[in-house]
PDB file of C-alpha atoms in Angstrom:
ATOM      1  CA  MET A  15      -0.066   0.167   0.016  1.00 95.00           C
ATOM      2  CA  LEU A  16       1.270   3.459  -1.103  1.00 97.00           C
ATOM      3  CA  LEU A  17       0.113   6.460   0.649  1.00 98.00           C
ATOM      4  CA  ALA A  18       1.135  10.059   0.375  1.00 98.00           C
ATOM      5  CA  GLN A  19       0.505  13.131   3.043  1.00 98.00           C
ATOM      6  CA  ILE A  20       0.494  16.521   2.659  1.00 98.00           C
ATOM      7  CA  SER A  21       0.132  18.793   5.473  1.00 98.00           C
ATOM      8  CA  ASP A  22      -0.829  22.395   6.201  1.00 98.00           C
ATOM      9  CA  LEU A  23      -1.672  23.906   2.847  1.00 98.00           C
ATOM     10  CA  HIS A  24      -2.701  27.320   4.291  1.00 98.00           C
ATOM     11  CA  LEU A  25      -4.788  28.161   1.372  1.00 98.00           C
ATOM     12  CA  ASP A  26      -5.212  32.110   1.838  1.00 98.00           C
ATOM     13  CA  GLY A  27      -5.918  33.028  -1.883  1.00 97.00           C
ATOM     14  CA  SER A  28      -2.691  34.527  -2.521  1.00 98.00           C
ATOM     15  CA  ASP A  29      -0.752  33.417  -6.119  1.00 98.00           C
ATOM     16  CA  ARG A  30       2.125  31.623  -3.750  1.00 97.00           C
ATOM     17  CA  ALA A  31      -0.339  29.391  -1.729  1.00 98.00           C
ATOM     18  CA  THR A  32      -2.174  28.045  -4.540  1.00 98.00           C
ATOM     19  CA  ARG A  33       1.245  27.551  -6.749  1.00 98.00           C
ATOM     20  CA  ARG A  34       2.901  25.349  -4.378  1.00 98.00           C
ATOM     21  CA  ALA A  35      -0.413  23.309  -3.287  1.00 98.00           C
ATOM     22  CA  VAL A  36      -1.159  22.682  -7.236  1.00 98.00           C
ATOM     23  CA  ARG A  37       2.883  21.933  -7.639  1.00 97.00           C
ATOM     24  CA  VAL A  38       2.868  19.099  -5.068  1.00 98.00           C
ATOM     25  CA  MET A  39      -0.622  17.794  -6.354  1.00 98.00           C
ATOM     26  CA  ASP A  40       0.316  18.117 -10.160  1.00 98.00           C
ATOM     27  CA  HIS A  41       3.705  15.745  -9.141  1.00 97.00           C
ATOM     28  CA  LEU A  42       0.979  13.522  -7.362  1.00 98.00           C
ATOM     29  CA  ARG A  43      -0.739  12.957 -10.201  1.00 98.00           C
ATOM     30  CA  ALA A  44       2.134  12.481 -12.781  1.00 97.00           C
ATOM     31  CA  LEU A  45       3.833   9.440 -10.622  1.00 97.00           C
ATOM     32  CA  PRO A  46       4.179   6.384 -12.534  1.00 96.00           C
ATOM     33  CA  ARG A  47       2.569   4.239  -9.872  1.00 96.00           C
ATOM     34  CA  PRO A  48      -0.185   6.118  -8.668  1.00 96.00           C
ATOM     35  CA  VAL A  49      -1.090   6.290  -4.465  1.00 98.00           C
ATOM     36  CA  ASP A  50      -3.748   4.588  -3.029  1.00 98.00           C
ATOM     37  CA  ALA A  51      -4.649   7.481  -1.068  1.00 98.00           C
ATOM     38  CA  VAL A  52      -3.506  10.830  -0.043  1.00 98.00           C
ATOM     39  CA  LEU A  53      -4.002  12.007   3.291  1.00 98.00           C
ATOM     40  CA  VAL A  54      -4.192  15.635   4.237  1.00 98.00           C
ATOM     41  CA  THR A  55      -3.145  16.320   7.914  1.00 98.00           C
ATOM     42  CA  GLY A  56      -4.857  19.654   8.634  1.00 97.00           C
ATOM     43  CA  ASP A  57      -4.545  23.376   8.368  1.00 97.00           C
ATOM     44  CA  ILE A  58      -6.088  23.255   4.448  1.00 98.00           C
ATOM     45  CA  ALA A  59      -7.263  26.618   4.488  1.00 98.00           C
ATOM     46  CA  ASP A  60      -5.636  29.950   6.328  1.00 97.00           C
ATOM     47  CA  HIS A  61      -8.466  31.529   7.299  1.00 97.00           C
ATOM     48  CA  GLY A  62     -11.420  28.818   7.456  1.00 97.00           C
ATOM     49  CA  THR A  63     -13.626  30.662   4.888  1.00 98.00           C
ATOM     50  CA  GLU A  64     -15.728  29.098   2.468  1.00 98.00           C
ATOM     51  CA  ALA A  65     -13.883  30.554  -0.636  1.00 98.00           C
ATOM     52  CA  GLU A  66     -10.623  28.806   0.383  1.00 98.00           C
ATOM     53  CA  TYR A  67     -12.017  25.933   0.748  1.00 98.00           C
ATOM     54  CA  GLU A  68     -13.744  25.886  -2.768  1.00 98.00           C
ATOM     55  CA  GLU A  69     -10.523  26.635  -3.835  1.00 98.00           C
ATOM     56  CA  ALA A  70      -9.077  23.433  -2.068  1.00 98.00           C
ATOM     57  CA  ALA A  71     -11.485  21.318  -3.373  1.00 98.00           C
ATOM     58  CA  ARG A  72     -10.235  22.246  -6.887  1.00 98.00           C
ATOM     59  CA  ILE A  73      -6.535  21.616  -6.016  1.00 98.00           C
ATOM     60  CA  LEU A  74      -7.242  18.320  -4.129  1.00 98.00           C
ATOM     61  CA  ASP A  75      -9.476  17.007  -6.943  1.00 98.00           C
ATOM     62  CA  ALA A  76      -7.410  13.928  -8.220  1.00 98.00           C
ATOM     63  CA  PRO A  77      -8.245  10.350  -9.307  1.00 97.00           C
ATOM     64  CA  PHE A  78      -7.116   8.432  -6.160  1.00 98.00           C
ATOM     65  CA  PRO A  79      -8.516   9.389  -2.942  1.00 98.00           C
ATOM     66  CA  VAL A  80      -8.182  12.204  -1.048  1.00 98.00           C
ATOM     67  CA  LEU A  81      -8.783  11.769   2.471  1.00 98.00           C
ATOM     68  CA  PRO A  82      -8.503  15.151   4.493  1.00 98.00           C
ATOM     69  CA  CYS A  83      -8.959  16.067   8.266  1.00 98.00           C
ATOM     70  CA  PRO A  84      -9.355  19.632   9.570  1.00 98.00           C
ATOM     71  CA  GLY A  85      -6.112  21.467  11.753  1.00 97.00           C
ATOM     72  CA  ASN A  86      -6.413  24.668  13.882  1.00 96.00           C
ATOM     73  CA  HIS A  87      -6.935  27.138  11.125  1.00 97.00           C
ATOM     74  CA  ASP A  88     -10.015  25.374   9.761  1.00 98.00           C
ATOM     75  CA  ALA A  89     -13.586  26.162  10.586  1.00 98.00           C
ATOM     76  CA  ARG A  90     -15.375  22.990  10.694  1.00 98.00           C
ATOM     77  CA  PRO A  91     -19.343  24.621   9.354  1.00 98.00           C
ATOM     78  CA  ALA A  92     -17.305  25.849   6.467  1.00 98.00           C
ATOM     79  CA  TYR A  93     -14.906  23.011   5.776  1.00 98.00           C
ATOM     80  CA  ARG A  94     -17.938  20.738   5.999  1.00 97.00           C
ATOM     81  CA  LYS A  95     -20.033  22.721   3.953  1.00 97.00           C
ATOM     82  CA  ALA A  96     -17.456  23.732   1.018  1.00 97.00           C
ATOM     83  CA  LEU A  97     -14.944  21.115   0.960  1.00 97.00           C
ATOM     84  CA  LEU A  98     -17.121  18.002   2.280  1.00 96.00           C
ATOM     85  CA  GLU A  99     -19.956  19.438   0.939  1.00 94.00           C
ATOM     86  CA  GLU A 100     -22.277  18.153   3.369  1.00 94.00           C
ATOM     87  CA  ALA A 101     -24.589  20.306   5.852  1.00 95.00           C
ATOM     88  CA  PRO A 102     -22.376  23.198   8.162  1.00 93.00           C
ATOM     89  CA  GLY A 103     -22.136  21.566  11.370  1.00 92.00           C
ATOM     90  CA  ALA A 104     -19.881  22.757  14.877  1.00 94.00           C
ATOM     91  CA  GLY A 105     -19.030  19.056  16.085  1.00 96.00           C
ATOM     92  CA  PRO A 106     -15.774  17.228  15.232  1.00 98.00           C
ATOM     93  CA  VAL A 107     -15.362  15.908  11.746  1.00 98.00           C
ATOM     94  CA  ASN A 108     -14.110  12.649  11.792  1.00 98.00           C
ATOM     95  CA  ARG A 109     -14.199   9.651   9.202  1.00 98.00           C
ATOM     96  CA  VAL A 110     -13.016   6.232   8.573  1.00 98.00           C
ATOM     97  CA  HIS A 111     -12.131   5.399   4.871  1.00 98.00           C
ATOM     98  CA  HIS A 112     -11.107   1.909   3.679  1.00 98.00           C
ATOM     99  CA  VAL A 113      -8.300   2.050   1.323  1.00 97.00           C
ATOM    100  CA  ALA A 114      -6.743  -1.327  -0.219  1.00 95.00           C
ATOM    101  CA  GLY A 115      -7.391  -3.027   2.768  1.00 94.00           C
ATOM    102  CA  VAL A 116      -6.790  -0.559   5.682  1.00 97.00           C
ATOM    103  CA  ALA A 117      -8.690   1.286   7.614  1.00 98.00           C
ATOM    104  CA  ILE A 118      -7.449   5.049   7.943  1.00 98.00           C
ATOM    105  CA  LEU A 119      -9.178   6.739  10.721  1.00 98.00           C
ATOM    106  CA  MET A 120      -8.820  10.488   9.992  1.00 98.00           C
ATOM    107  CA  CYS A 121      -9.730  12.603  13.157  1.00 98.00           C
ATOM    108  CA  ASP A 122     -10.403  15.704  13.986  1.00 98.00           C
ATOM    109  CA  SER A 123      -7.826  16.756  16.978  1.00 98.00           C
ATOM    110  CA  THR A 124      -9.173  20.551  17.051  1.00 97.00           C
ATOM    111  CA  ILE A 125     -10.356  22.847  19.375  1.00 96.00           C
ATOM    112  CA  PRO A 126     -12.218  25.746  18.020  1.00 94.00           C
ATOM    113  CA  GLY A 127     -10.534  28.760  18.777  1.00 92.00           C
ATOM    114  CA  ARG A 128      -6.843  27.254  20.165  1.00 93.00           C
ATOM    115  CA  ASP A 129      -3.730  26.313  18.613  1.00 91.00           C
ATOM    116  CA  GLU A 130      -3.214  23.283  20.551  1.00 92.00           C
ATOM    117  CA  GLY A 131      -5.413  20.253  20.280  1.00 95.00           C
ATOM    118  CA  ARG A 132      -7.298  17.683  21.964  1.00 97.00           C
ATOM    119  CA  LEU A 133      -8.977  14.142  21.285  1.00 98.00           C
ATOM    120  CA  ASP A 134     -12.425  15.090  22.874  1.00 98.00           C
ATOM    121  CA  GLU A 135     -14.551  12.057  24.222  1.00 98.00           C
ATOM    122  CA  GLU A 136     -16.633  11.963  21.117  1.00 98.00           C
ATOM    123  CA  THR A 137     -13.558  11.649  18.798  1.00 98.00           C
ATOM    124  CA  LEU A 138     -12.209   9.129  21.063  1.00 98.00           C
ATOM    125  CA  ALA A 139     -15.517   7.219  21.612  1.00 98.00           C
ATOM    126  CA  TRP A 140     -15.647   7.147  17.708  1.00 98.00           C
ATOM    127  CA  ALA A 141     -12.236   5.744  17.370  1.00 98.00           C
ATOM    128  CA  ASP A 142     -12.919   3.420  19.869  1.00 98.00           C
ATOM    129  CA  THR A 143     -15.756   2.123  18.178  1.00 98.00           C
ATOM    130  CA  THR A 144     -14.480   2.401  14.896  1.00 98.00           C
ATOM    131  CA  LEU A 145     -11.920   0.158  15.367  1.00 98.00           C
ATOM    132  CA  ALA A 146     -13.723  -2.364  17.597  1.00 98.00           C
ATOM    133  CA  GLU A 147     -15.776  -3.172  14.617  1.00 98.00           C
ATOM    134  CA  LEU A 148     -13.024  -3.629  11.900  1.00 97.00           C
ATOM    135  CA  PRO A 149     -13.572  -6.878  11.021  1.00 95.00           C
ATOM    136  CA  ARG A 150     -10.452  -9.383  12.107  1.00 93.00           C
ATOM    137  CA  GLY A 151      -7.030  -8.881  10.843  1.00 92.00           C
ATOM    138  CA  THR A 152      -7.807  -5.441   9.355  1.00 96.00           C
ATOM    139  CA  ARG A 153      -4.754  -2.876   9.658  1.00 97.00           C
ATOM    140  CA  ALA A 154      -5.633   0.921  10.670  1.00 98.00           C
ATOM    141  CA  LEU A 155      -3.816   4.022  10.613  1.00 98.00           C
ATOM    142  CA  ILE A 156      -4.755   7.406  12.616  1.00 98.00           C
ATOM    143  CA  ALA A 157      -4.317  10.478  11.456  1.00 98.00           C
ATOM    144  CA  PHE A 158      -5.096  14.033  12.890  1.00 98.00           C
ATOM    145  CA  HIS A 159      -3.380  17.303  12.968  1.00 97.00           C
ATOM    146  CA  GLN A 160      -1.263  18.326  16.598  1.00 96.00           C
ATOM    147  CA  PRO A 161       1.211  16.136  17.435  1.00 95.00           C
ATOM    148  CA  PRO A 162       1.198  14.571  20.703  1.00 95.00           C
ATOM    149  CA  VAL A 163       4.557  14.671  21.954  1.00 89.00           C
ATOM    150  CA  GLU A 164       7.247  17.600  21.289  1.00 80.00           C
ATOM    151  CA  LEU A 165       9.173  16.585  18.596  1.00 74.00           C
ATOM    152  CA  HIS A 166      11.582  19.654  18.116  1.00 66.00           C
ATOM    153  CA  HIS A 167      11.913  23.197  18.878  1.00 59.00           C
ATOM    154  CA  PRO A 168      11.146  26.358  18.512  1.00 56.00           C
ATOM    155  CA  LEU A 169       7.164  24.319  18.395  1.00 54.00           C
ATOM    156  CA  PRO A 170       5.628  25.372  21.828  1.00 54.00           C
ATOM    157  CA  ASP A 171       3.988  22.962  23.895  1.00 55.00           C
ATOM    158  CA  SER A 172       0.919  24.758  23.603  1.00 58.00           C
ATOM    159  CA  CYS A 173       0.837  23.810  20.048  1.00 75.00           C
ATOM    160  CA  MET A 174       0.949  20.130  21.386  1.00 87.00           C
ATOM    161  CA  LEU A 175      -2.031  17.662  21.639  1.00 94.00           C
ATOM    162  CA  GLU A 176      -3.425  17.840  25.161  1.00 94.00           C
ATOM    163  CA  ARG A 177      -4.056  14.794  27.145  1.00 95.00           C
ATOM    164  CA  PRO A 178      -1.701  12.511  25.329  1.00 96.00           C
ATOM    165  CA  GLY A 179      -2.608   9.835  27.443  1.00 97.00           C
ATOM    166  CA  ASP A 180      -5.833   9.432  26.091  1.00 98.00           C
ATOM    167  CA  LEU A 181      -4.311   8.490  22.523  1.00 98.00           C
ATOM    168  CA  ALA A 182      -1.853   6.200  23.880  1.00 98.00           C
ATOM    169  CA  ALA A 183      -5.163   4.190  26.305  1.00 98.00           C
ATOM    170  CA  LEU A 184      -6.713   4.128  22.671  1.00 98.00           C
ATOM    171  CA  LEU A 185      -3.538   2.671  21.290  1.00 98.00           C
ATOM    172  CA  ASP A 186      -2.795   0.079  23.622  1.00 98.00           C
ATOM    173  CA  ALA A 187      -6.502  -1.484  23.380  1.00 98.00           C
ATOM    174  CA  HIS A 188      -6.232  -1.602  19.688  1.00 98.00           C
ATOM    175  CA  PRO A 189      -2.672  -3.202  18.172  1.00 96.00           C
ATOM    176  CA  ARG A 190      -4.160  -3.301  15.143  1.00 96.00           C
ATOM    177  CA  VAL A 191      -3.198   0.827  14.533  1.00 98.00           C
ATOM    178  CA  ALA A 192       0.028   0.498  12.911  1.00 97.00           C
ATOM    179  CA  ALA A 193       1.071   4.244  13.086  1.00 98.00           C
ATOM    180  CA  VAL A 194       0.192   7.631  13.975  1.00 98.00           C
ATOM    181  CA  LEU A 195       0.171  10.297  11.123  1.00 98.00           C
ATOM    182  CA  THR A 196       0.237  14.196  12.158  1.00 97.00           C
ATOM    183  CA  GLY A 197       0.933  17.935  10.846  1.00 96.00           C
ATOM    184  CA  HIS A 198       1.296  20.908  12.207  1.00 93.00           C
ATOM    185  CA  ALA A 199       4.804  21.208  12.966  1.00 89.00           C
ATOM    186  CA  HIS A 200       6.052  21.970   9.333  1.00 91.00           C
ATOM    187  CA  THR A 201       8.747  20.350   9.342  1.00 89.00           C
ATOM    188  CA  ALA A 202       9.285  16.474   8.550  1.00 91.00           C
ATOM    189  CA  ALA A 203       9.655  14.859  11.774  1.00 90.00           C
ATOM    190  CA  ALA A 204       9.569  10.964  13.345  1.00 93.00           C
ATOM    191  CA  SER A 205       9.723   9.265  16.411  1.00 93.00           C
ATOM    192  CA  THR A 206       7.295   6.878  18.247  1.00 95.00           C
ATOM    193  CA  PHE A 207       4.284   7.259  20.262  1.00 96.00           C
ATOM    194  CA  ALA A 208       2.745   4.374  22.479  1.00 96.00           C
ATOM    195  CA  GLY A 209       5.050   1.734  21.035  1.00 96.00           C
ATOM    196  CA  ARG A 210       3.792   2.669  17.337  1.00 96.00           C
ATOM    197  CA  PRO A 211       5.587   4.995  14.643  1.00 96.00           C
ATOM    198  CA  LEU A 212       4.750   8.933  14.766  1.00 97.00           C
ATOM    199  CA  ILE A 213       5.356  10.260  11.667  1.00 96.00           C
ATOM    200  CA  VAL A 214       4.655  14.281  11.090  1.00 94.00           C
ATOM    201  CA  GLY A 215       4.461  15.331   7.598  1.00 95.00           C
ATOM    202  CA  PRO A 216       5.942  18.454   6.053  1.00 93.00           C
ATOM    203  CA  ALA A 217       3.905  21.358   5.430  1.00 96.00           C
ATOM    204  CA  ILE A 218       3.206  22.411   1.967  1.00 97.00           C
ATOM    205  CA  THR A 219       2.993  26.535   2.768  1.00 95.00           C
ATOM    206  CA  TRP A 220       6.556  27.071   4.424  1.00 91.00           C
ATOM    207  CA  THR A 221       8.832  25.146   6.798  1.00 87.00           C
ATOM    208  CA  LEU A 222      10.064  25.740  10.144  1.00 79.00           C
ATOM    209  CA  ARG A 223      13.478  25.746  10.870  1.00 73.00           C
ATOM    210  CA  MET A 224      14.916  24.605  13.950  1.00 69.00           C
ATOM    211  CA  PRO A 225      17.774  26.905  15.717  1.00 65.00           C
ATOM    212  CA  TRP A 226      20.701  25.493  14.516  1.00 65.00           C
ATOM    213  CA  GLU A 227      19.631  26.577  10.665  1.00 69.00           C
ATOM    214  CA  GLY A 228      19.112  30.124  11.372  1.00 68.00           C
ATOM    215  CA  ASP A 229      17.510  33.412  13.223  1.00 70.00           C
ATOM    216  CA  ARG A 230      14.585  32.590  11.099  1.00 71.00           C
ATOM    217  CA  ALA A 231      11.438  30.600  12.370  1.00 74.00           C
ATOM    218  CA  ALA A 232      10.089  30.595   9.035  1.00 81.00           C
ATOM    219  CA  ASP A 233      11.967  29.496   5.403  1.00 86.00           C
ATOM    220  CA  ARG A 234       9.712  30.346   2.801  1.00 88.00           C
ATOM    221  CA  ASP A 235      11.926  29.935   0.545  1.00 88.00           C
ATOM    222  CA  GLN A 236      12.259  25.962   1.070  1.00 90.00           C
ATOM    223  CA  PRO A 237       9.944  24.131  -1.375  1.00 94.00           C
ATOM    224  CA  PRO A 238       7.186  22.191  -0.562  1.00 95.00           C
ATOM    225  CA  GLY A 239       7.483  18.900   0.786  1.00 94.00           C
ATOM    226  CA  LEU A 240       5.436  15.647   1.137  1.00 96.00           C
ATOM    227  CA  ALA A 241       6.034  11.996   2.556  1.00 97.00           C
ATOM    228  CA  PHE A 242       5.363   8.456   1.200  1.00 98.00           C
ATOM    229  CA  HIS A 243       4.453   5.380   3.100  1.00 97.00           C
ATOM    230  CA  VAL A 244       4.397   2.309   2.280  1.00 97.00           C
ATOM    231  CA  LEU A 245       2.616  -0.334   4.211  1.00 95.00           C
ATOM    232  CA  GLY A 246       4.055  -4.047   3.860  1.00 93.00           C
ATOM    233  CA  ASP A 247       2.066  -7.139   4.762  1.00 89.00           C
ATOM    234  CA  ASP A 248       3.940  -7.246   7.740  1.00 88.00           C
ATOM    235  CA  ALA A 249       1.916  -3.974   8.752  1.00 86.00           C
ATOM    236  CA  ARG A 250       5.462  -2.258   8.996  1.00 92.00           C
ATOM    237  CA  LEU A 251       5.319   1.324   7.803  1.00 94.00           C
ATOM    238  CA  THR A 252       8.031   3.154   5.800  1.00 95.00           C
ATOM    239  CA  THR A 253       8.260   6.524   5.244  1.00 96.00           C
ATOM    240  CA  HIS A 254      10.460   8.622   2.344  1.00 96.00           C
ATOM    241  CA  TYR A 255      10.077  12.662   2.483  1.00 95.00           C
ATOM    242  CA  ARG A 256      10.528  14.364  -0.277  1.00 93.00           C
ATOM    243  CA  VAL A 257      10.774  18.109  -1.795  1.00 93.00           C
ATOM    244  CA  VAL A 258       8.855  19.070  -4.902  1.00 93.00           C
ATOM    245  CA  ILE A 259      11.126  21.363  -6.938  1.00 78.00           C
TER     246      ILE A 259
END
């Protein structure tokens, strides 16, 4: 199974944001081996307006499944209406997708109006029920926006997932989950969490510079990046990062 992960498009109506997102999607459409799906791990819009999601829907239209989840810059009612073509609503946007025999849970970790995230009781209950009801032997992946642990500086603690122990308990109860995929950090990172690979996809909009890379926190000149994930028959996840020139 081959998945691509993109994150943090921050579409704001500017030519720059549009060009970067289009460049990455054109790259994915041109691959000689099509991906099984593309995961978009949040901050699709910059201001959460319907116009931004209408643009996102045009850019993300592809011959393969594109599976989004919201980030802290996204607004649930407009996201539902303009991107998902559903009735607007303020509750968590949680979806499960079945791709190539794998269940991919795209979870809403946002707290409206705040940068930090949380898997609330409704989302945790939904994920627990969804995983419990999967057919025997089905593998699963969980994706959401805010990482559950601090992966690098200068990303503040306030931007992390609150109450990561709730996620750890969910993973402990469901060993079929092969990996956790997030965004938000704007820089590619990899670690482990609750015994699973924890992979952070790089941002489309701009890259976060590490302290040893210079004084600027945001490097807007770096080309957009993405991650490719290969999930083998043994449920082992291999990740490759790539920039799109």
